[in-house]
């Protein structure tokens, strides 16, 4: 198993590099960019836009004024809205953002820093990318962790009971419930929850915004915990509504497949109780794919499908931050976040494979590889 693990770890390097190359190329081809963002800001708020250049709010740059630009300069022709600005100012912007270097050199420099986990500073927030990500992690981890745990705690027992009572009324109506829940968009259900329980139209039981209350730090530890879960109740519920269907049906189908196998018939013929057969023999085999998929499921819920929920409940997490970085073309924040969480996702895929072996030692990936 050690050789297989080493091979998978080595395979992460070209996979991660390829993902970064593709995304870097796509972003460079997209219209707009950091310099265009600065130019757009300059049209209305010159002081704010130039405050970061050279560390001066008043700006001692040749291009601070809007008049006297050289309209025919090739540098200006690359940027929309730059006509009328001093070319020297545009060139200083390029140096500030590192755009005075060729694309391949910029990419290799960026990857060299990323190998050292140096993600640089945000273009527009004047903070390190690592600090910005760490500041948003509590929201995303809270949503992803509790949603994943609750889905597993409900879906696995429910799927087992559906398999045992396959075709019964219980199986039919629970299938209808989970399928209807799957069909309801999470953001639409979130709006309904706010209207019913947090908007004041009916009940005002839950808060509208934030992960904790403003006075959270001054509360006793047990009240801090209650306040935390009080704020999470509605957003987690909104994420849960569509999350039960796939795992419930996967668990049911896995159990049904195992129940009809010969070893189950043999175990029953030996006089084992139905509970012993189900949980002593069937469970380990049926739960293999479900349990081993936990790392990937957590990563999926942690970094996807949360943007609208964060916006609706005013939760400032990674989803909202990533969206804002894409809109403002904040490249360090975009690529730094992409690099870190792509690497994390690839590692979690390996952890998922190793969990297969932990759940069922009969699986031998090295033998398959040979």
GROMACS .gro file of C-alpha atoms in nm:
model
  370
    1UNK     CA    1   0.000   0.000   0.000
    2UNK     CA    2   0.298   0.230   0.059
    3UNK     CA    3   0.404   0.212  -0.307
    4UNK     CA    4   0.050   0.295  -0.422
    5UNK     CA    5   0.035   0.593  -0.185
    6UNK     CA    6   0.368   0.724  -0.308
    7UNK     CA    7   0.258   0.692  -0.671
    8UNK     CA    8  -0.066   0.879  -0.599
    9UNK     CA    9   0.121   1.155  -0.418
   10UNK     CA   10   0.359   1.193  -0.713
   11UNK     CA   11   0.063   1.201  -0.952
   12UNK     CA   12  -0.076   1.500  -0.763
   13UNK     CA   13   0.209   1.717  -0.895
   14UNK     CA   14   0.132   1.699  -1.271
   15UNK     CA   15  -0.244   1.700  -1.203
   16UNK     CA   16  -0.221   2.017  -0.995
   17UNK     CA   17   0.012   2.179  -1.248
   18UNK     CA   18  -0.226   2.100  -1.533
   19UNK     CA   19  -0.527   2.241  -1.349
   20UNK     CA   20  -0.339   2.561  -1.273
   21UNK     CA   21  -0.220   2.597  -1.636
   22UNK     CA   22  -0.573   2.560  -1.774
   23UNK     CA   23  -0.727   2.804  -1.527
   24UNK     CA   24  -0.445   3.055  -1.568
   25UNK     CA   25  -0.490   3.052  -1.946
   26UNK     CA   26  -0.870   3.087  -1.923
   27UNK     CA   27  -0.848   3.380  -1.683
   28UNK     CA   28  -0.592   3.560  -1.901
   29UNK     CA   29  -0.818   3.523  -2.205
   30UNK     CA   30  -1.121   3.658  -2.021
   31UNK     CA   31  -1.201   4.026  -2.085
   32UNK     CA   32  -1.111   4.273  -1.815
   33UNK     CA   33  -0.837   4.250  -1.557
   34UNK     CA   34  -0.689   4.425  -1.253
   35UNK     CA   35  -0.559   4.717  -1.457
   36UNK     CA   36  -0.898   4.765  -1.620
   37UNK     CA   37  -1.050   4.758  -1.273
   38UNK     CA   38  -0.815   5.035  -1.159
   39UNK     CA   39  -0.888   5.238  -1.472
   40UNK     CA   40  -1.261   5.200  -1.416
   41UNK     CA   41  -1.223   5.322  -1.058
   42UNK     CA   42  -1.012   5.614  -1.177
   43UNK     CA   43  -1.294   5.747  -1.385
   44UNK     CA   44  -1.488   5.834  -1.069
   45UNK     CA   45  -1.265   5.799  -0.760
   46UNK     CA   46  -0.906   5.878  -0.854
   47UNK     CA   47  -0.783   5.904  -0.493
   48UNK     CA   48  -0.911   5.562  -0.389
   49UNK     CA   49  -0.790   5.396  -0.704
   50UNK     CA   50  -0.437   5.534  -0.682
   51UNK     CA   51  -0.397   5.515  -0.306
   52UNK     CA   52  -0.219   5.179  -0.325
   53UNK     CA   53   0.021   5.285  -0.603
   54UNK     CA   54   0.350   5.389  -0.450
   55UNK     CA   55   0.187   5.397  -0.106
   56UNK     CA   56   0.048   5.748  -0.148
   57UNK     CA   57  -0.314   5.854  -0.146
   58UNK     CA   58  -0.239   6.174  -0.334
   59UNK     CA   59  -0.015   5.994  -0.582
   60UNK     CA   60   0.313   6.140  -0.705
   61UNK     CA   61   0.286   5.950  -1.030
   62UNK     CA   62   0.310   6.106  -1.374
   63UNK     CA   63  -0.021   5.948  -1.467
   64UNK     CA   64  -0.228   6.077  -1.179
   65UNK     CA   65  -0.402   6.336  -1.396
   66UNK     CA   66  -0.642   6.242  -1.671
   67UNK     CA   67  -0.533   6.505  -1.926
   68UNK     CA   68  -0.235   6.498  -2.158
   69UNK     CA   69  -0.244   6.124  -2.236
   70UNK     CA   70  -0.077   5.986  -2.546
   71UNK     CA   71  -0.361   5.837  -2.745
   72UNK     CA   72  -0.151   5.638  -2.987
   73UNK     CA   73   0.063   5.448  -2.736
   74UNK     CA   74   0.057   5.068  -2.780
   75UNK     CA   75   0.045   5.021  -2.403
   76UNK     CA   76  -0.287   5.201  -2.381
   77UNK     CA   77  -0.438   5.010  -2.670
   78UNK     CA   78  -0.434   4.687  -2.465
   79UNK     CA   79  -0.661   4.824  -2.195
   80UNK     CA   80  -1.021   4.925  -2.236
   81UNK     CA   81  -1.090   5.276  -2.111
   82UNK     CA   82  -0.720   5.376  -2.092
   83UNK     CA   83  -0.738   5.636  -2.368
   84UNK     CA   84  -0.646   5.976  -2.227
   85UNK     CA   85  -0.429   5.839  -1.944
   86UNK     CA   86  -0.053   5.890  -1.930
   87UNK     CA   87   0.126   5.579  -2.068
   88UNK     CA   88   0.384   5.604  -1.789
   89UNK     CA   89   0.105   5.560  -1.535
   90UNK     CA   90  -0.019   5.248  -1.714
   91UNK     CA   91   0.334   5.108  -1.724
   92UNK     CA   92   0.371   5.166  -1.351
   93UNK     CA   93   0.045   4.984  -1.296
   94UNK     CA   94   0.178   4.693  -1.502
   95UNK     CA   95   0.492   4.681  -1.289
   96UNK     CA   96   0.282   4.696  -0.971
   97UNK     CA   97   0.076   4.397  -1.080
   98UNK     CA   98   0.365   4.216  -1.248
   99UNK     CA   99   0.210   4.240  -1.593
  100UNK     CA  100   0.532   4.375  -1.746
  101UNK     CA  101   0.656   4.014  -1.771
  102UNK     CA  102   0.555   3.757  -2.035
  103UNK     CA  103   0.270   3.518  -1.948
  104UNK     CA  104   0.489   3.204  -1.914
  105UNK     CA  105   0.731   3.384  -1.683
  106UNK     CA  106   0.446   3.517  -1.469
  107UNK     CA  107   0.297   3.170  -1.440
  108UNK     CA  108   0.626   3.005  -1.345
  109UNK     CA  109   0.700   3.276  -1.087
  110UNK     CA  110   0.353   3.230  -0.940
  111UNK     CA  111   0.391   2.851  -0.918
  112UNK     CA  112   0.735   2.890  -0.762
  113UNK     CA  113   0.587   3.099  -0.483
  114UNK     CA  114   0.294   2.860  -0.444
  115UNK     CA  115   0.527   2.565  -0.394
  116UNK     CA  116   0.645   2.750  -0.083
  117UNK     CA  117   0.280   2.826   0.007
  118UNK     CA  118   0.347   3.193  -0.048
  119UNK     CA  119   0.023   3.315  -0.205
  120UNK     CA  120   0.109   3.683  -0.198
  121UNK     CA  121  -0.122   3.975  -0.120
  122UNK     CA  122  -0.462   4.060  -0.257
  123UNK     CA  123  -0.456   4.330  -0.524
  124UNK     CA  124  -0.743   4.528  -0.379
  125UNK     CA  125  -0.767   4.436  -0.009
  126UNK     CA  126  -0.405   4.497   0.095
  127UNK     CA  127  -0.399   4.174   0.296
  128UNK     CA  128  -0.222   3.843   0.253
  129UNK     CA  129  -0.425   3.582   0.069
  130UNK     CA  130  -0.363   3.333   0.351
  131UNK     CA  131  -0.507   3.575   0.607
  132UNK     CA  132  -0.814   3.640   0.393
  133UNK     CA  133  -0.879   3.268   0.348
  134UNK     CA  134  -0.828   3.189   0.716
  135UNK     CA  135  -1.069   3.468   0.809
  136UNK     CA  136  -1.343   3.311   0.595
  137UNK     CA  137  -1.277   2.946   0.683
  138UNK     CA  138  -1.492   2.933   1.002
  139UNK     CA  139  -1.808   3.006   0.802
  140UNK     CA  140  -1.738   2.754   0.524
  141UNK     CA  141  -1.614   2.483   0.760
  142UNK     CA  142  -1.919   2.530   0.981
  143UNK     CA  143  -2.158   2.496   0.689
  144UNK     CA  144  -1.972   2.206   0.527
  145UNK     CA  145  -1.896   2.007   0.841
  146UNK     CA  146  -2.237   2.014   1.006
  147UNK     CA  147  -2.423   1.965   0.679
  148UNK     CA  148  -2.211   1.661   0.590
  149UNK     CA  149  -2.241   1.506   0.936
  150UNK     CA  150  -2.618   1.550   0.951
  151UNK     CA  151  -2.664   1.412   0.600
  152UNK     CA  152  -2.465   1.101   0.691
  153UNK     CA  153  -2.635   1.057   1.030
  154UNK     CA  154  -2.980   1.068   0.870
  155UNK     CA  155  -2.926   0.917   0.525
  156UNK     CA  156  -2.741   0.600   0.628
  157UNK     CA  157  -3.000   0.473   0.883
  158UNK     CA  158  -3.280   0.584   0.653
  159UNK     CA  159  -3.127   0.403   0.354
  160UNK     CA  160  -3.079   0.085   0.560
  161UNK     CA  161  -3.440   0.083   0.676
  162UNK     CA  162  -3.560   0.149   0.321
  163UNK     CA  163  -3.359  -0.151   0.200
  164UNK     CA  164  -3.495  -0.376   0.474
  165UNK     CA  165  -3.852  -0.265   0.400
  166UNK     CA  166  -3.813  -0.238   0.024
  167UNK     CA  167  -4.146  -0.185  -0.149
  168UNK     CA  168  -4.338  -0.105   0.170
  169UNK     CA  169  -4.537   0.212   0.235
  170UNK     CA  170  -4.247   0.344   0.442
  171UNK     CA  171  -4.013   0.299   0.147
  172UNK     CA  172  -4.253   0.468  -0.094
  173UNK     CA  173  -4.335   0.779   0.109
  174UNK     CA  174  -3.979   0.836   0.229
  175UNK     CA  175  -3.862   0.812  -0.133
  176UNK     CA  176  -4.120   1.071  -0.229
  177UNK     CA  177  -4.006   1.304   0.051
  178UNK     CA  178  -3.635   1.287  -0.031
  179UNK     CA  179  -3.696   1.327  -0.406
  180UNK     CA  180  -3.916   1.633  -0.350
  181UNK     CA  181  -3.648   1.777  -0.122
  182UNK     CA  182  -3.386   1.711  -0.388
  183UNK     CA  183  -3.597   1.894  -0.645
  184UNK     CA  184  -3.629   2.209  -0.432
  185UNK     CA  185  -3.340   2.453  -0.493
  186UNK     CA  186  -3.150   2.523  -0.172
  187UNK     CA  187  -3.157   2.900  -0.217
  188UNK     CA  188  -3.536   2.897  -0.268
  189UNK     CA  189  -3.584   2.694   0.049
  190UNK     CA  190  -3.351   2.937   0.228
  191UNK     CA  191  -3.574   3.229   0.131
  192UNK     CA  192  -3.878   3.036   0.256
  193UNK     CA  193  -3.706   2.968   0.590
  194UNK     CA  194  -3.626   3.338   0.632
  195UNK     CA  195  -3.983   3.443   0.554
  196UNK     CA  196  -4.127   3.188   0.795
  197UNK     CA  197  -3.880   3.193   1.083
  198UNK     CA  198  -3.650   3.496   1.058
  199UNK     CA  199  -3.821   3.767   0.859
  200UNK     CA  200  -4.079   3.883   1.107
  201UNK     CA  201  -4.370   3.805   0.874
  202UNK     CA  202  -4.460   3.499   1.079
  203UNK     CA  203  -4.199   3.413   1.341
  204UNK     CA  204  -3.873   3.579   1.445
  205UNK     CA  205  -3.708   3.280   1.604
  206UNK     CA  206  -3.372   3.288   1.427
  207UNK     CA  207  -3.118   3.560   1.338
  208UNK     CA  208  -3.093   3.695   0.986
  209UNK     CA  209  -2.718   3.736   0.954
  210UNK     CA  210  -2.379   3.634   1.083
  211UNK     CA  211  -2.224   3.322   1.230
  212UNK     CA  212  -2.246   3.447   1.590
  213UNK     CA  213  -2.396   3.742   1.776
  214UNK     CA  214  -2.208   4.067   1.830
  215UNK     CA  215  -2.166   3.996   2.204
  216UNK     CA  216  -2.057   3.636   2.148
  217UNK     CA  217  -1.707   3.683   2.295
  218UNK     CA  218  -1.852   3.796   2.629
  219UNK     CA  219  -2.091   3.501   2.671
  220UNK     CA  220  -2.023   3.192   2.885
  221UNK     CA  221  -1.892   2.893   2.687
  222UNK     CA  222  -2.222   2.707   2.686
  223UNK     CA  223  -2.410   3.015   2.565
  224UNK     CA  224  -2.147   3.062   2.294
  225UNK     CA  225  -2.223   2.712   2.170
  226UNK     CA  226  -2.598   2.771   2.174
  227UNK     CA  227  -2.557   3.104   1.995
  228UNK     CA  228  -2.336   2.943   1.730
  229UNK     CA  229  -2.586   2.666   1.652
  230UNK     CA  230  -2.874   2.914   1.670
  231UNK     CA  231  -2.716   3.112   1.386
  232UNK     CA  232  -2.636   2.796   1.188
  233UNK     CA  233  -2.982   2.638   1.214
  234UNK     CA  234  -3.143   2.796   0.908
  235UNK     CA  235  -2.847   2.795   0.663
  236UNK     CA  236  -2.760   2.434   0.745
  237UNK     CA  237  -3.126   2.334   0.707
  238UNK     CA  238  -3.133   2.502   0.366
  239UNK     CA  239  -2.827   2.302   0.259
  240UNK     CA  240  -2.966   1.978   0.401
  241UNK     CA  241  -3.294   1.976   0.210
  242UNK     CA  242  -3.137   1.860  -0.115
  243UNK     CA  243  -2.856   1.654   0.033
  244UNK     CA  244  -3.042   1.349   0.160
  245UNK     CA  245  -3.162   1.199  -0.168
  246UNK     CA  246  -2.841   1.076  -0.330
  247UNK     CA  247  -2.682   0.930  -0.016
  248UNK     CA  248  -3.009   0.771   0.102
  249UNK     CA  249  -3.068   0.598  -0.231
  250UNK     CA  250  -2.702   0.498  -0.257
  251UNK     CA  251  -2.719   0.336   0.087
  252UNK     CA  252  -3.043   0.158   0.004
  253UNK     CA  253  -2.918   0.023  -0.328
  254UNK     CA  254  -2.589  -0.089  -0.173
  255UNK     CA  255  -2.774  -0.283   0.096
  256UNK     CA  256  -3.018  -0.438  -0.153
  257UNK     CA  257  -2.728  -0.556  -0.367
  258UNK     CA  258  -2.551  -0.717  -0.071
  259UNK     CA  259  -2.864  -0.870   0.083
  260UNK     CA  260  -2.921  -1.085  -0.225
  261UNK     CA  261  -2.569  -1.230  -0.231
  262UNK     CA  262  -2.484  -1.588  -0.145
  263UNK     CA  263  -2.291  -1.516   0.177
  264UNK     CA  264  -2.604  -1.357   0.329
  265UNK     CA  265  -2.811  -1.665   0.246
  266UNK     CA  266  -2.541  -1.882   0.402
  267UNK     CA  267  -2.530  -1.669   0.717
  268UNK     CA  268  -2.906  -1.695   0.757
  269UNK     CA  269  -2.890  -2.072   0.702
  270UNK     CA  270  -2.644  -2.098   0.991
  271UNK     CA  271  -2.911  -1.955   1.220
  272UNK     CA  272  -2.770  -1.605   1.268
  273UNK     CA  273  -3.021  -1.342   1.371
  274UNK     CA  274  -3.133  -1.091   1.110
  275UNK     CA  275  -2.965  -0.811   1.305
  276UNK     CA  276  -2.636  -1.004   1.314
  277UNK     CA  277  -2.659  -1.071   0.941
  278UNK     CA  278  -2.731  -0.710   0.855
  279UNK     CA  279  -2.486  -0.533   1.083
  280UNK     CA  280  -2.223  -0.806   1.119
  281UNK     CA  281  -2.188  -0.902   0.753
  282UNK     CA  282  -2.385  -0.681   0.517
  283UNK     CA  283  -2.305  -0.345   0.671
  284UNK     CA  284  -1.929  -0.349   0.613
  285UNK     CA  285  -1.962  -0.442   0.247
  286UNK     CA  286  -2.258  -0.215   0.175
  287UNK     CA  287  -2.109   0.086   0.349
  288UNK     CA  288  -1.776   0.063   0.170
  289UNK     CA  289  -1.858   0.315  -0.102
  290UNK     CA  290  -2.059   0.537   0.136
  291UNK     CA  291  -1.799   0.569   0.411
  292UNK     CA  292  -1.506   0.597   0.174
  293UNK     CA  293  -1.680   0.884  -0.003
  294UNK     CA  294  -1.700   1.097   0.312
  295UNK     CA  295  -1.383   1.306   0.247
  296UNK     CA  296  -1.495   1.395  -0.107
  297UNK     CA  297  -1.848   1.474   0.014
  298UNK     CA  298  -1.713   1.706   0.281
  299UNK     CA  299  -1.486   1.889   0.036
  300UNK     CA  300  -1.778   1.924  -0.207
  301UNK     CA  301  -2.005   2.078   0.055
  302UNK     CA  302  -1.724   2.290   0.196
  303UNK     CA  303  -1.635   2.472  -0.122
  304UNK     CA  304  -1.934   2.444  -0.353
  305UNK     CA  305  -2.303   2.523  -0.348
  306UNK     CA  306  -2.261   2.770  -0.061
  307UNK     CA  307  -2.244   3.102  -0.245
  308UNK     CA  308  -2.618   3.174  -0.254
  309UNK     CA  309  -2.666   3.048   0.101
  310UNK     CA  310  -2.388   3.277   0.223
  311UNK     CA  311  -2.542   3.573   0.042
  312UNK     CA  312  -2.896   3.504   0.163
  313UNK     CA  313  -2.793   3.463   0.527
  314UNK     CA  314  -2.518   3.731   0.516
  315UNK     CA  315  -2.245   3.480   0.594
  316UNK     CA  316  -1.904   3.601   0.474
  317UNK     CA  317  -1.740   3.274   0.372
  318UNK     CA  318  -1.516   3.135   0.101
  319UNK     CA  319  -1.795   3.114  -0.157
  320UNK     CA  320  -1.873   3.484  -0.139
  321UNK     CA  321  -1.505   3.577  -0.125
  322UNK     CA  322  -1.428   3.367  -0.432
  323UNK     CA  323  -1.713   3.527  -0.623
  324UNK     CA  324  -1.595   3.877  -0.534
  325UNK     CA  325  -1.236   3.789  -0.632
  326UNK     CA  326  -1.355   3.668  -0.973
  327UNK     CA  327  -1.562   3.981  -1.031
  328UNK     CA  328  -1.278   4.218  -0.936
  329UNK     CA  329  -1.010   4.005  -1.111
  330UNK     CA  330  -0.815   3.975  -0.787
  331UNK     CA  331  -0.569   3.724  -0.933
  332UNK     CA  332  -0.364   3.643  -0.620
  333UNK     CA  333  -0.680   3.565  -0.426
  334UNK     CA  334  -0.830   3.367  -0.716
  335UNK     CA  335  -0.525   3.155  -0.798
  336UNK     CA  336  -0.401   3.119  -0.441
  337UNK     CA  337  -0.738   2.987  -0.327
  338UNK     CA  338  -0.765   2.763  -0.634
  339UNK     CA  339  -0.418   2.617  -0.577
  340UNK     CA  340  -0.467   2.544  -0.209
  341UNK     CA  341  -0.810   2.387  -0.234
  342UNK     CA  342  -0.731   2.192  -0.550
  343UNK     CA  343  -0.435   2.045  -0.366
  344UNK     CA  344  -0.660   1.973  -0.068
  345UNK     CA  345  -0.918   1.807  -0.296
  346UNK     CA  346  -0.656   1.584  -0.459
  347UNK     CA  347  -0.523   1.480  -0.118
  348UNK     CA  348  -0.879   1.405  -0.001
  349UNK     CA  349  -0.930   1.180  -0.303
  350UNK     CA  350  -0.628   0.982  -0.192
  351UNK     CA  351  -0.763   0.971   0.164
  352UNK     CA  352  -1.090   0.835   0.022
  353UNK     CA  353  -0.903   0.550  -0.150
  354UNK     CA  354  -0.714   0.472   0.169
  355UNK     CA  355  -1.044   0.461   0.356
  356UNK     CA  356  -1.159   0.186   0.118
  357UNK     CA  357  -0.872  -0.026   0.248
  358UNK     CA  358  -0.943   0.070   0.609
  359UNK     CA  359  -1.309  -0.034   0.574
  360UNK     CA  360  -1.233  -0.351   0.375
  361UNK     CA  361  -0.872  -0.478   0.396
  362UNK     CA  362  -0.944  -0.721   0.111
  363UNK     CA  363  -0.908  -0.432  -0.135
  364UNK     CA  364  -0.556  -0.414  -0.274
  365UNK     CA  365  -0.485  -0.117  -0.499
  366UNK     CA  366  -0.124  -0.222  -0.548
  367UNK     CA  367  -0.232  -0.556  -0.695
  368UNK     CA  368  -0.468  -0.377  -0.933
  369UNK     CA  369  -0.195  -0.136  -1.035
  370UNK     CA  370   0.041  -0.420  -1.122
   0.00000   0.00000   0.00000
